Coordinates of C-alpha atoms in Angstrom, one line a residue:
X2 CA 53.2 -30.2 -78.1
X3 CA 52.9 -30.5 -82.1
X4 CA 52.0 -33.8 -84.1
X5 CA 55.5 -33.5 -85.7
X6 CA 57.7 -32.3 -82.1
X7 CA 56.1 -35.0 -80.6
X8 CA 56.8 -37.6 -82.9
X9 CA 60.3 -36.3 -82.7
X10 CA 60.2 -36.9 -78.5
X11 CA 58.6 -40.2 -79.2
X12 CA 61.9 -41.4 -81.1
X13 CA 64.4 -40.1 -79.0
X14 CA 66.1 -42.1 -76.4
X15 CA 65.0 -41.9 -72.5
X16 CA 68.4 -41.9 -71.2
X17 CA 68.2 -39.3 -68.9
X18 CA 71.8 -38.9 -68.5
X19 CA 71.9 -38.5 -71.9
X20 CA 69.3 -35.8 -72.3
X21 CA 71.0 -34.2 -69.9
X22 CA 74.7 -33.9 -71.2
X23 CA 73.1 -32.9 -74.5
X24 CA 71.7 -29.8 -72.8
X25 CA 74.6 -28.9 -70.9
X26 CA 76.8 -28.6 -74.3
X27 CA 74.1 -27.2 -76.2
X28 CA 72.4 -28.5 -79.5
X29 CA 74.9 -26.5 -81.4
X30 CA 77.8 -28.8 -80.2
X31 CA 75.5 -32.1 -80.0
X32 CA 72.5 -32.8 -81.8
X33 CA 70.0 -35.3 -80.0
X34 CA 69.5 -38.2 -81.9
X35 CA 67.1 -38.7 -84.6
X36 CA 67.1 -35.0 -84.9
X37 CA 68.5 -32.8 -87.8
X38 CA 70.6 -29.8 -86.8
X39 CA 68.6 -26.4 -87.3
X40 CA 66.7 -24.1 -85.1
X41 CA 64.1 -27.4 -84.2
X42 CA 66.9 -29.2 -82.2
X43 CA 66.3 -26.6 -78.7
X44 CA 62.9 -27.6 -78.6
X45 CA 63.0 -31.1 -79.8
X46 CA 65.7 -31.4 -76.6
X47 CA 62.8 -30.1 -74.4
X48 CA 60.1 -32.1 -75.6
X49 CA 62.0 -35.2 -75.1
X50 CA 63.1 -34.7 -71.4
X51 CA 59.2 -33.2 -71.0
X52 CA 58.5 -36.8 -72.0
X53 CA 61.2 -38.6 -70.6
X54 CA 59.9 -37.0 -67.0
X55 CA 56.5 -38.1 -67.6
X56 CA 57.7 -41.2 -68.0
X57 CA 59.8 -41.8 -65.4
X58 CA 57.0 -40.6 -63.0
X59 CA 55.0 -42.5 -64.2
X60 CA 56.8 -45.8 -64.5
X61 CA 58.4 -45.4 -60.8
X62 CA 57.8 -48.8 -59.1
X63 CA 56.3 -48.1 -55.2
X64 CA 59.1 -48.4 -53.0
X65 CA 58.4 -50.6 -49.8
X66 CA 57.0 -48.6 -47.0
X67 CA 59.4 -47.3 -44.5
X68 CA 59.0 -48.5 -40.6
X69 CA 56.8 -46.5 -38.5
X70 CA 57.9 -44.5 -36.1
X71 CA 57.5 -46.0 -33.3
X72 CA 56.2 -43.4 -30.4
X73 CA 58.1 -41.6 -27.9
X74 CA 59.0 -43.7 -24.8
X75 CA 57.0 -42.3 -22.0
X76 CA 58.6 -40.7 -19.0
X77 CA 57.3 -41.7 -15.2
X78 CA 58.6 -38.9 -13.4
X79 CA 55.8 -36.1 -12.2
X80 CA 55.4 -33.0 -14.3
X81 CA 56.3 -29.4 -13.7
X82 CA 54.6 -27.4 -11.7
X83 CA 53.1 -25.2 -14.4
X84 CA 55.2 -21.7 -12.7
X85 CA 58.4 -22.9 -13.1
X86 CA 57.8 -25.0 -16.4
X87 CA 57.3 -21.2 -17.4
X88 CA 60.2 -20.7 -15.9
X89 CA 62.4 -22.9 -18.2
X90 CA 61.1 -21.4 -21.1
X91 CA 62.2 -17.9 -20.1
X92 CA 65.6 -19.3 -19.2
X93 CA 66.2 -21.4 -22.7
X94 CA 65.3 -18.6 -24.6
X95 CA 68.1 -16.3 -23.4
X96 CA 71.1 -16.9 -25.6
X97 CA 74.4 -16.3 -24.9
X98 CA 75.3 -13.1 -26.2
X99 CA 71.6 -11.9 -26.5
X100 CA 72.0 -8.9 -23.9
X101 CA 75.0 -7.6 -25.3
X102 CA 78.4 -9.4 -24.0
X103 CA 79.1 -6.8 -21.0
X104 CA 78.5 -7.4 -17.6
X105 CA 76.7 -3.7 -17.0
X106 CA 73.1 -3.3 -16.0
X107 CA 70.9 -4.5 -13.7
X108 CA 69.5 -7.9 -15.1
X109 CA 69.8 -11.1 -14.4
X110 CA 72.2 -13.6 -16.5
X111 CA 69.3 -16.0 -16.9
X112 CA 71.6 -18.5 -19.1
X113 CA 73.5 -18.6 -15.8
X114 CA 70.8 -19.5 -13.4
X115 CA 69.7 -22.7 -15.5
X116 CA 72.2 -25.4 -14.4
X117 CA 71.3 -24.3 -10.7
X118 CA 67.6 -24.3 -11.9
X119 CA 68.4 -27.7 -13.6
X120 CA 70.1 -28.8 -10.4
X121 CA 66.7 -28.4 -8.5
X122 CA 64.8 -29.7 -10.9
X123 CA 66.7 -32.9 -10.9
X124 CA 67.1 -33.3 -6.9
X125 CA 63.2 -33.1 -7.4
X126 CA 62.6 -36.0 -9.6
X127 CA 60.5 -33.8 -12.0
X128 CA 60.3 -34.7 -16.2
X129 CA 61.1 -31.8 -18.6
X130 CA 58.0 -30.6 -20.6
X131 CA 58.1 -32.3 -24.1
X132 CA 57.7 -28.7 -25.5
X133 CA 61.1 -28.1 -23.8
X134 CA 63.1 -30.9 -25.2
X135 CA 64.2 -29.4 -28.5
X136 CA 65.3 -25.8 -26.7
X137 CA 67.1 -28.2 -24.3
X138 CA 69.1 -30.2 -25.9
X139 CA 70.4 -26.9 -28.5
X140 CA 71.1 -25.3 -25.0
X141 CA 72.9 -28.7 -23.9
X142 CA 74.5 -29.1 -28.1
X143 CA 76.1 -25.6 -26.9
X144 CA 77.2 -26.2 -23.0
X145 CA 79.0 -29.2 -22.4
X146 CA 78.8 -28.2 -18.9
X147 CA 75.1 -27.8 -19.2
X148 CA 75.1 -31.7 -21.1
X149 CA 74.8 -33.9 -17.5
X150 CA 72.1 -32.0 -15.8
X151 CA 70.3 -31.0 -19.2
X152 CA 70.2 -35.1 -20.5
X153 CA 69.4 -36.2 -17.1
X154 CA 66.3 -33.8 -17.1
X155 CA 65.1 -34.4 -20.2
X156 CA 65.4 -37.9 -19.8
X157 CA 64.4 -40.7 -22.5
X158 CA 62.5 -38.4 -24.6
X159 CA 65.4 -36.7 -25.5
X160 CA 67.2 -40.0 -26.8
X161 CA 64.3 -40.6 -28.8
X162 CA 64.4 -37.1 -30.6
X163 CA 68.5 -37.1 -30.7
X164 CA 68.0 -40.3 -33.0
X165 CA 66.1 -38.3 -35.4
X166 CA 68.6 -35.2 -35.1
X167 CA 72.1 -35.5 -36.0
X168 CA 72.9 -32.2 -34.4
X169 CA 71.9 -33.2 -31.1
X170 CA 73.7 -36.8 -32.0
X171 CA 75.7 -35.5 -28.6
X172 CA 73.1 -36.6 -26.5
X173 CA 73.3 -40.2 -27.5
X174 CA 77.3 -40.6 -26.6
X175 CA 76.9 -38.6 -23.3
X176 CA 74.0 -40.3 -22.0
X177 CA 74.3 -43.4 -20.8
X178 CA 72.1 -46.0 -22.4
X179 CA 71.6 -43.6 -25.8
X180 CA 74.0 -45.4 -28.0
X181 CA 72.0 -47.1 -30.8
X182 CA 74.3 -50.6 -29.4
X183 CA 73.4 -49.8 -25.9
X184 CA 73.9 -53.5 -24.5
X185 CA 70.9 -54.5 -22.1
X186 CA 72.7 -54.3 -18.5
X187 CA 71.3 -57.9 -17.8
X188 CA 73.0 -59.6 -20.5
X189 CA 77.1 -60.3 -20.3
X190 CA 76.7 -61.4 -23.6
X191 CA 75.7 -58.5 -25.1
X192 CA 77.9 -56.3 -23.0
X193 CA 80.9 -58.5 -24.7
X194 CA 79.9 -57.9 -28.0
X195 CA 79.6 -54.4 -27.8
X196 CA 83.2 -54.5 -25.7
X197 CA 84.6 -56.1 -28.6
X198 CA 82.9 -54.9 -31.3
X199 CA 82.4 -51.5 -30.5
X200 CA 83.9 -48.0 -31.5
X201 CA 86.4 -46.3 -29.3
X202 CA 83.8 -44.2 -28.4
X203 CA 81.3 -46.4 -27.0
X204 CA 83.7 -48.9 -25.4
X205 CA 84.6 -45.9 -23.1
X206 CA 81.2 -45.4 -22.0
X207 CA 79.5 -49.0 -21.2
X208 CA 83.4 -49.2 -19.3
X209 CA 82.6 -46.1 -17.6
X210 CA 79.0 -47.4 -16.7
X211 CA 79.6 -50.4 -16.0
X212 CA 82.4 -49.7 -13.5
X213 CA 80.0 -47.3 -11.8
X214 CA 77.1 -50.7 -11.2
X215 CA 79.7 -53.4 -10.9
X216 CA 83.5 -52.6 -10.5
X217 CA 85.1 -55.7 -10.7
X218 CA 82.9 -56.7 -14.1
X219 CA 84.5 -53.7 -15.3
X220 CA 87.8 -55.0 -14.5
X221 CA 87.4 -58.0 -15.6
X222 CA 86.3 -57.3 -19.0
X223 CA 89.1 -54.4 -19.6
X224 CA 91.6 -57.7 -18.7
X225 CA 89.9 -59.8 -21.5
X226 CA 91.6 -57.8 -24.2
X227 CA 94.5 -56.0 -22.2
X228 CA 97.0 -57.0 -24.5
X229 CA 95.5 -56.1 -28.1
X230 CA 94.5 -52.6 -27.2
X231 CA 96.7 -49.7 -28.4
X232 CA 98.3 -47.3 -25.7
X233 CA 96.3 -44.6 -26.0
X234 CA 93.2 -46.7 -25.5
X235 CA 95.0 -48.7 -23.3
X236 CA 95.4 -45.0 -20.9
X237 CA 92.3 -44.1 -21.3
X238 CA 90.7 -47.3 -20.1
X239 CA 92.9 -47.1 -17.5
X240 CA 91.8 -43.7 -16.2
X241 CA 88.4 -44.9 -15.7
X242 CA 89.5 -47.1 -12.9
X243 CA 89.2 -44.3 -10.8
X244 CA 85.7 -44.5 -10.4
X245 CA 85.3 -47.1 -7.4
X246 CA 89.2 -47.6 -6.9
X247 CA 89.8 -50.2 -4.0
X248 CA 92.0 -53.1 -3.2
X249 CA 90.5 -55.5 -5.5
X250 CA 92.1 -53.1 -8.4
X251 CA 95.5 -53.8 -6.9
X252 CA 96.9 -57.2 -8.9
X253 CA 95.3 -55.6 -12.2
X254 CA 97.8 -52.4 -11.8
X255 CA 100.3 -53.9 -10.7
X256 CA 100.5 -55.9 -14.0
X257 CA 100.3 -52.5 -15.6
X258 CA 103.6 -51.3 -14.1
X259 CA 105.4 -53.0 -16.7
X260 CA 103.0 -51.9 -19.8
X261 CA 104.7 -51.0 -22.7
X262 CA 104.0 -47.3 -22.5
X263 CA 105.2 -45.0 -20.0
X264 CA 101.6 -43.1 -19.7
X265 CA 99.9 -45.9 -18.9
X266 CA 102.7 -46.8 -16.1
X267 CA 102.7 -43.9 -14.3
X268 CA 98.7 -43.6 -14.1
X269 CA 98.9 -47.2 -12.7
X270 CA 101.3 -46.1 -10.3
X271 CA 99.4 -43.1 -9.5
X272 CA 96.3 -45.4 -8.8
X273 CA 98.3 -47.4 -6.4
X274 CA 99.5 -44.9 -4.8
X275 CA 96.0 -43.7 -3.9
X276 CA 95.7 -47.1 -2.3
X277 CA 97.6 -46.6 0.9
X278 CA 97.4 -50.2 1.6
X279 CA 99.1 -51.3 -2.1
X280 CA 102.5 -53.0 -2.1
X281 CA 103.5 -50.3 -4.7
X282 CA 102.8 -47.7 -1.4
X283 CA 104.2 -49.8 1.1
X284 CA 107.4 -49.7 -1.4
X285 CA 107.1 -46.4 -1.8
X286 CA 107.1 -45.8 2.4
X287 CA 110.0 -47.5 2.6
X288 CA 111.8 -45.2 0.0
X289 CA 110.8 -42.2 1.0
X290 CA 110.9 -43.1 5.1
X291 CA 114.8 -43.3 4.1
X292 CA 114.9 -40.1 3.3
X293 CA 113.4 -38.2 5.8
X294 CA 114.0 -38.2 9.4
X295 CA 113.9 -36.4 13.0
X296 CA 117.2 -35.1 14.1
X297 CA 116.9 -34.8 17.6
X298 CA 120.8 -33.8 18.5
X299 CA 119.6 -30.0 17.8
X300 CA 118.3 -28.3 20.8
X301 CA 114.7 -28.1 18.7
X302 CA 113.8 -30.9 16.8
X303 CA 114.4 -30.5 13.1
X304 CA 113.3 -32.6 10.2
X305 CA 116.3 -33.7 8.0
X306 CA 116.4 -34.6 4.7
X307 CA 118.7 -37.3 2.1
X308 CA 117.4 -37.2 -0.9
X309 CA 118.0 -40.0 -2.9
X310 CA 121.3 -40.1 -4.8
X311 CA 120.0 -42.6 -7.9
X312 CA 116.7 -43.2 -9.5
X313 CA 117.2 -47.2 -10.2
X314 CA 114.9 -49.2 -12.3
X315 CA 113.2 -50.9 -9.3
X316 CA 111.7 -47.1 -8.7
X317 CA 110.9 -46.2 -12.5
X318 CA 108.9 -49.4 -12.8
X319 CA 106.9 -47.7 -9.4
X320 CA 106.3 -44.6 -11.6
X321 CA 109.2 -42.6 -10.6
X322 CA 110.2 -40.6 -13.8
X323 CA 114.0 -40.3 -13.8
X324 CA 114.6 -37.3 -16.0
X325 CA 113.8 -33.8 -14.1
X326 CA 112.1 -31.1 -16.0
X327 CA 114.0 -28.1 -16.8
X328 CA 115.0 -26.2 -13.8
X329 CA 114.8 -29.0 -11.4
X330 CA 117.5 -30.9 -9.5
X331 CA 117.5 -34.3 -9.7
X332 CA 117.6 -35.3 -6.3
X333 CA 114.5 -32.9 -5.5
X334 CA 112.3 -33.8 -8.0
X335 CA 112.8 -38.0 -7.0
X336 CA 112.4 -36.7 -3.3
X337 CA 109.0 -35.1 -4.0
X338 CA 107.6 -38.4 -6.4
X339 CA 108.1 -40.9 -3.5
X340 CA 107.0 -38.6 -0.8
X341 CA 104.0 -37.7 -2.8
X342 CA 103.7 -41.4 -3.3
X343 CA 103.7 -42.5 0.2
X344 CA 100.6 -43.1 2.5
X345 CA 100.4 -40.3 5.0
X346 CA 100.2 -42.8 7.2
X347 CA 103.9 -43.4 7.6
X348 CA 104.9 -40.2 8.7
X349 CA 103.5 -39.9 12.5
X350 CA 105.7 -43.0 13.0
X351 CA 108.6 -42.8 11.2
X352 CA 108.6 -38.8 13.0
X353 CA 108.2 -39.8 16.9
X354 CA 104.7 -40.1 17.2
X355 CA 103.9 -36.9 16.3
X356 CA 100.4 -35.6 14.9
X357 CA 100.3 -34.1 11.0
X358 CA 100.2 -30.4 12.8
X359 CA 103.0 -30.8 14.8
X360 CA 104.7 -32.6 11.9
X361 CA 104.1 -29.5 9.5
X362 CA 105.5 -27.1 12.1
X363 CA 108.9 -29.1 12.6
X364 CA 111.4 -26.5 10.8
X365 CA 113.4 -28.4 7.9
X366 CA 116.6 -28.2 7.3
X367 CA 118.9 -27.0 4.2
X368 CA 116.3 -25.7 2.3
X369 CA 114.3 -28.5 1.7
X370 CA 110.9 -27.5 3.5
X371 CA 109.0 -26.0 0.6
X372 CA 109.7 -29.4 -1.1
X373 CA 108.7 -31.6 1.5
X374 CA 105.7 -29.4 2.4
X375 CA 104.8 -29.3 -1.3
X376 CA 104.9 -33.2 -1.7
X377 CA 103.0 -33.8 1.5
X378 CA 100.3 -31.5 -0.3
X379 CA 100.3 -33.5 -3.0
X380 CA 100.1 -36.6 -1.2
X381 CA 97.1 -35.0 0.8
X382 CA 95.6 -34.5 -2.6
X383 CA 95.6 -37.8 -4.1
X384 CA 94.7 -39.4 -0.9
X385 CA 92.3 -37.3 0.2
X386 CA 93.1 -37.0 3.9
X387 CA 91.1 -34.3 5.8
X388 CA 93.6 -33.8 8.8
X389 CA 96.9 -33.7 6.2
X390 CA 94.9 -31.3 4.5
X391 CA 93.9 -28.9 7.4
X392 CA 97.8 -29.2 8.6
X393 CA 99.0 -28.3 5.5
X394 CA 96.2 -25.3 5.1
X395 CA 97.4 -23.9 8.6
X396 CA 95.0 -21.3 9.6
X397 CA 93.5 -18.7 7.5
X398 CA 94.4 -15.5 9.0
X399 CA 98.4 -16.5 8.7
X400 CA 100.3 -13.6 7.4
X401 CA 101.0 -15.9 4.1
X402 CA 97.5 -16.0 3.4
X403 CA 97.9 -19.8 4.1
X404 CA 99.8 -23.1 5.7
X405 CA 103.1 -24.3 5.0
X406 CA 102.6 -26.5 2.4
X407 CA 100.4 -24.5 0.5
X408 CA 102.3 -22.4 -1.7
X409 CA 99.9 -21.4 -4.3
X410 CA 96.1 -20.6 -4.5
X411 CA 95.7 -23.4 -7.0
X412 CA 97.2 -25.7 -4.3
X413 CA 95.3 -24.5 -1.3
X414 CA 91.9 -24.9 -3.7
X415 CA 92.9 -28.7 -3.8
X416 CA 93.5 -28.8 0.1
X417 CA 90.1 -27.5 1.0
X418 CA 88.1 -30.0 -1.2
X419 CA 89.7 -32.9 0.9
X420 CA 87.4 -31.1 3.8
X421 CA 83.7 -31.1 4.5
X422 CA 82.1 -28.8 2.9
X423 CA 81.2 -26.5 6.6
X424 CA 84.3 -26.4 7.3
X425 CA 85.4 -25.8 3.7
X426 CA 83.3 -22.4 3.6
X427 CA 84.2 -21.5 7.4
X428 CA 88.2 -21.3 6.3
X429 CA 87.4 -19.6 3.3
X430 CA 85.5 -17.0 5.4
X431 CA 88.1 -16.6 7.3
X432 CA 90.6 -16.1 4.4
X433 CA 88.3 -13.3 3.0
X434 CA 88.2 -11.7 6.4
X435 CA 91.6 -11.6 6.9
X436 CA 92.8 -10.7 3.3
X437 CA 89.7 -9.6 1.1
X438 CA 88.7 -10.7 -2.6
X439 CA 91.1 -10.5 -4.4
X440 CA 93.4 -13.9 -4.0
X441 CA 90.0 -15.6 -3.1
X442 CA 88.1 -16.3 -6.0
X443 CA 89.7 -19.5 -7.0
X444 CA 89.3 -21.1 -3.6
X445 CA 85.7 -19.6 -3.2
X446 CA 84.8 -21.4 -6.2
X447 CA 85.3 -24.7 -4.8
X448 CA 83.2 -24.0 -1.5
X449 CA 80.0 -25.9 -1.8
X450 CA 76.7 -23.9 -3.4
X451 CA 75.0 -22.0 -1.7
X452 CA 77.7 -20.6 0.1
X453 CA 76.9 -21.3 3.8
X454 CA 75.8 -18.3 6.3
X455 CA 79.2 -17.2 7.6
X456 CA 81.0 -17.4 3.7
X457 CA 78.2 -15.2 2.5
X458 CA 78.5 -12.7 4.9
X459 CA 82.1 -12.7 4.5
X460 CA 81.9 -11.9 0.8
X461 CA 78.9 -9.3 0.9
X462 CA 80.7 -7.1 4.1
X463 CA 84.2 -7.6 1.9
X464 CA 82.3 -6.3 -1.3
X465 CA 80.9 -3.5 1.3
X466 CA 84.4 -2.8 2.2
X467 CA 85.5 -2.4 -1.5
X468 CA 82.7 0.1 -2.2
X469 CA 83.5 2.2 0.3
X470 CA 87.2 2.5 0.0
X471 CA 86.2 3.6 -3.9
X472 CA 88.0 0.4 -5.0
X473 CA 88.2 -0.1 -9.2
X474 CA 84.8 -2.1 -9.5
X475 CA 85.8 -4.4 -12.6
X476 CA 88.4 -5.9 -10.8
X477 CA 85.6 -7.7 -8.7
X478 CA 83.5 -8.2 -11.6
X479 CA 84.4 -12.2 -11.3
X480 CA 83.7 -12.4 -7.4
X481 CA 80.1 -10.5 -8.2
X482 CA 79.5 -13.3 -10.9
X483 CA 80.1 -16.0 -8.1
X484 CA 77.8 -14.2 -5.9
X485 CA 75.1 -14.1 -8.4
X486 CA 75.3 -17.7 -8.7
X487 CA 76.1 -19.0 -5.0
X488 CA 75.3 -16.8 -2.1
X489 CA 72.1 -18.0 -0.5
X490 CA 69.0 -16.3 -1.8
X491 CA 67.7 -15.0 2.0
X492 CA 71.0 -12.5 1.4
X493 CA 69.0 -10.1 -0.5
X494 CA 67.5 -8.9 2.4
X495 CA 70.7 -7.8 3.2
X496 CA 72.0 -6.1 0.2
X497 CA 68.9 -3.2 0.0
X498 CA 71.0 -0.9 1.8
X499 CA 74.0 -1.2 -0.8
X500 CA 71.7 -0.4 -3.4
X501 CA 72.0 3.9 -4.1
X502 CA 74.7 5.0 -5.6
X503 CA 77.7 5.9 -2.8
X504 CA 79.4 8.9 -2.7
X505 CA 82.9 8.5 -4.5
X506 CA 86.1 9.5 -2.4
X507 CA 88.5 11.9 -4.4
X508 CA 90.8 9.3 -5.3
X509 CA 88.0 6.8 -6.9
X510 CA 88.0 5.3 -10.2
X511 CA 85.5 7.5 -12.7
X512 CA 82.1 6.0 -12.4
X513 CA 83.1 3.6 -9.8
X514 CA 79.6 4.6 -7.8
X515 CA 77.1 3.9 -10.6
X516 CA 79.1 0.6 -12.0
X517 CA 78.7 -0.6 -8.0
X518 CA 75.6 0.7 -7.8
X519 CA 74.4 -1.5 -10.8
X520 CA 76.4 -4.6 -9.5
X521 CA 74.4 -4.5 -5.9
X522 CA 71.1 -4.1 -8.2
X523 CA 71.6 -6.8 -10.2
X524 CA 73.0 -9.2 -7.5
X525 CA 69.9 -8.5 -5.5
X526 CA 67.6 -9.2 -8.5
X527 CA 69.7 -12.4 -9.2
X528 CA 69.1 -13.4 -6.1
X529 CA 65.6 -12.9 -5.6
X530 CA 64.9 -14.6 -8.8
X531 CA 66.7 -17.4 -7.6
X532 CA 64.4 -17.6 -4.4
X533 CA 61.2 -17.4 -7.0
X534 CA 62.9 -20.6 -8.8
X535 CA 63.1 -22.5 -6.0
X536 CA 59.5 -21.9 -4.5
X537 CA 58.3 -22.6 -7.8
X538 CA 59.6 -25.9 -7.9
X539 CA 58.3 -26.9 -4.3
X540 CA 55.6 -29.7 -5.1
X541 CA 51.8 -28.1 -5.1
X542 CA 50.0 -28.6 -1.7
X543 CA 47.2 -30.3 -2.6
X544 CA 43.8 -29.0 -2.1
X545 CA 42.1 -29.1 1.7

């Protein structure tokens, strides 16, 4: 820089902003102060914010130093055996969509396999390797039905890097504890602040976690502000009373019959209902016992039905809604809320003693069987009774494909989760036997994983069957997914022989052989690696 352009920097004002908005209009349209207008002014501008920068730097006060990170917290749980924490890398590094987005050749989904592999890992107690954390939580960021069994596994470590991370901010609402508020358990007064205080957000998850350690606290702090909370909070709160439901609920929902807003009624009448012992269900009995009876005048017995003629406000404020949808009689659609509504309990009284099979197979007159039936599934349902539910199921080779209260596939789904999870599978075997694939994938995904000896069978021989008869492969292309990710690994064995491509009957789909062919291989591989998985996840023997 020259004597005189420097002498020229030295004079001219550090106002930065200044500087600035002079070189953004140009010297031609404003002329820096203290200099004349002519060919110097360009370089005069420079020399000055050359200087005004130097300055600046150079003048900058030390700002106080920011808090230390404080370390990682440490994680008690064993380690990986070293196989299968190789394992988890191979599985977070396949991204959906890497392979293609069809469903032919013969490898594995591996994206697939690692909730199952996260399953294990968790039944197991192990930590995820830190190395892992950052590929696990972007796999969890991009699954929320990976999120559970992915935070659980990575476990505190994964909190501390979410903090530093807003795109795996996720992790701190889903886990419990990994708000930045997260109240110490121990202290009620902390838990109240952050009740009161709190963003919509978090309030729903210390109620959700606290109702899971201590129901009644729960309660008792959701009464505390009741009436200031708006109705959509006010229904969501609500909802999380399911969680640990019992009698002690009862006075709290019944107070909520008469809340403001008809959402939040009928989920508190829905919760009462699911207490058969409630005065809401014993109210609802006696409705609903009034309406349906034995008529035993007929040479067979016959159930008879009155629906009722009025929906009054004594039943509304019990969650009866009084306008039908469209399509629906009036009379049927309050029949089918107070059956629904009503413990199972009252029916083998109120119809002669009779068992829940022997009430099912009563013919009903006028028409009104598929309602009844339909409400007694519900009922079965929300109550979760195992011997309503196998009545209503009926048996699994009936030419309807199912009992007489289960009119849809959707239904009969809901029916066998009130059952144990044996006989769950052993009905659904029976199903596939008796009627193949293709109405059963819905009910064999709620059949408990791995699928039990006699459901795998079932689904390999009907898979056999559908080779052989040259069926159109992609319409089982969902049931092969299930297989992939349920039958029991020690099926493999069983599968070699499906492996070569079979001879196609003349009336085939084109390339039905190869696609099958391709299916069997990959199912096999599937479920060989999933055997590898698990043995590498069996603790190490120590030495002898």
């Amino acid at each position: 820089m020259s004597r005189t352009t420097a002498t020229v920097a030295a004079s001219l004002p550090d106002h930065w902003e200044e500087l600035v908005t002079t070189a953004l209009l140009g010297t031609d349209r404003r002329t820096p102060p203290g200099v004349a207008p002519g060919p110097q002014a360009p370089s005069a501008l420079l020399d000055a914010a050359a200087a005004a920068t130097v300055r600046r730097r150079a003048g900058l006060r030390p700002a106080r130093p920011a808090e230390r990170l404080r370390p990682a917290p440490e994680d008690p749980r064993p380690a990986l055996p070293p196989a299968a924490a190789r394992r988890l890398a191979s599985l977070l590094a396949d991204r959906p969509g890497a392979s293609g987005g069809g469903r032919r050749g013969t490898a594995p989904d591996l994206m697939e396999l690692l909730p199952q592999w996260l399953q294990a890992a968790n039944a197991r107690g192990y930590a995820a390797p830190p190395q892992a954390l950052p590929a696990l939580l972007d796999a969890a960021r991009g699954r929320t039905d990976l999120r559970p069994a992915a935070l659980r596994f990575a476990g505190p470590r994964a909190l501390w890097l979410a903090r530093l991370n807003p795109e795996w901010r996720f992790a701190l609402r889903a886990a419990p504890g990994g708000g930045s508020s997260a109240p110490d358990p121990r202290d009620p007064q902390d838990i109240r602040r952050l009740w009161q205080e709190g963003l919509f957000a978090e309030r729903v998850t210390l109620l959700t976690a606290l109702r899971s350690r201590d129901a009644a606290a729960a309660r008792a702090l959701l009464e505390e502000t009741w009436a200031t909370e708006r109705a959509e909070d006010r229904l969501m709160f609500l909802d999380s009373l399911r969680a640990g439901l019992g009698p002690d609920d009862e006075d709290f929902l019944e107070r909520a019959l008469t809340d403001r807003s008809r959402n939040v009624r009928a989920t508190a009448a829905e919760l009462l209902s699911a207490l058969p012992a409630s005065a809401l269900a014993a109210r609802m009995a006696v409705r609903a016992a009034a309406c349906v009876a034995v008529d035993r005048r007929r040479d067979v017995p016959a159930i008879v039905v009155e629906a009722p003629h009025e929906c009054d406000a004594a039943m509304e404020r019990d969650g009866v809604v009084a306008k039908a949808p469209a399509g629906r009689g009036e009379r049927s659609w309050w029949l089918g809320q107070l059956v629904e509504a009503a413990p199972l309990g009252t029916w083998p009284a109120r119809l002669g003693g009779r068992t829940p099979q022997e009430i099912v197979a009563l013919p009903v007159g006028d028409g009104w069987q598929g309602e009844l039936h339909a409400a007694w599934c519900r009922a079965a349902v929300r109550q979760r009774d195992a011997e309503w539910s196998r009545a209503l199921l009926g048996e699994p080779s009936a030419p309807e494909a199912g009992g007489p209260g289960a009119v849809s596939l959707a239904e009969r789904a809901r029916l066998l989760a009130a059952l144990g999870p044996g006989e769950r599978a052993a009905w659904v075997a029976g199903f596939i036997e008796t009627h193949g694939l293709s109405e059963a994938f819905q009910l064999l995904g709620v059949c408990a994983v791995p699928w039990a000896p006699p459901l795998g069978r079932a689904v390999v021989d009907a898979l056999n069957i559908a080779r052989d008869a040259g069926s159109y492969p992609w319409s089982f292309s969902g049931v092969m997914g299930l297989a992939e990710r349920c039958l029991d690994p020690s099926e493999a064995s069983r599968l070699d022989a499906l492996l070569a491509v079979p001879d196609e009957p003349e009336d085939a789909a084109p390339g039905a052989g190869g696609y099958w062919s391709e299916a069997f291989q990959r199912l096999v591989t599937t479920l060989r690696l999933r055997g590898a998985m698990l043995a590498e996840l069996a603790p190490e023997e120590p030495a002898p």
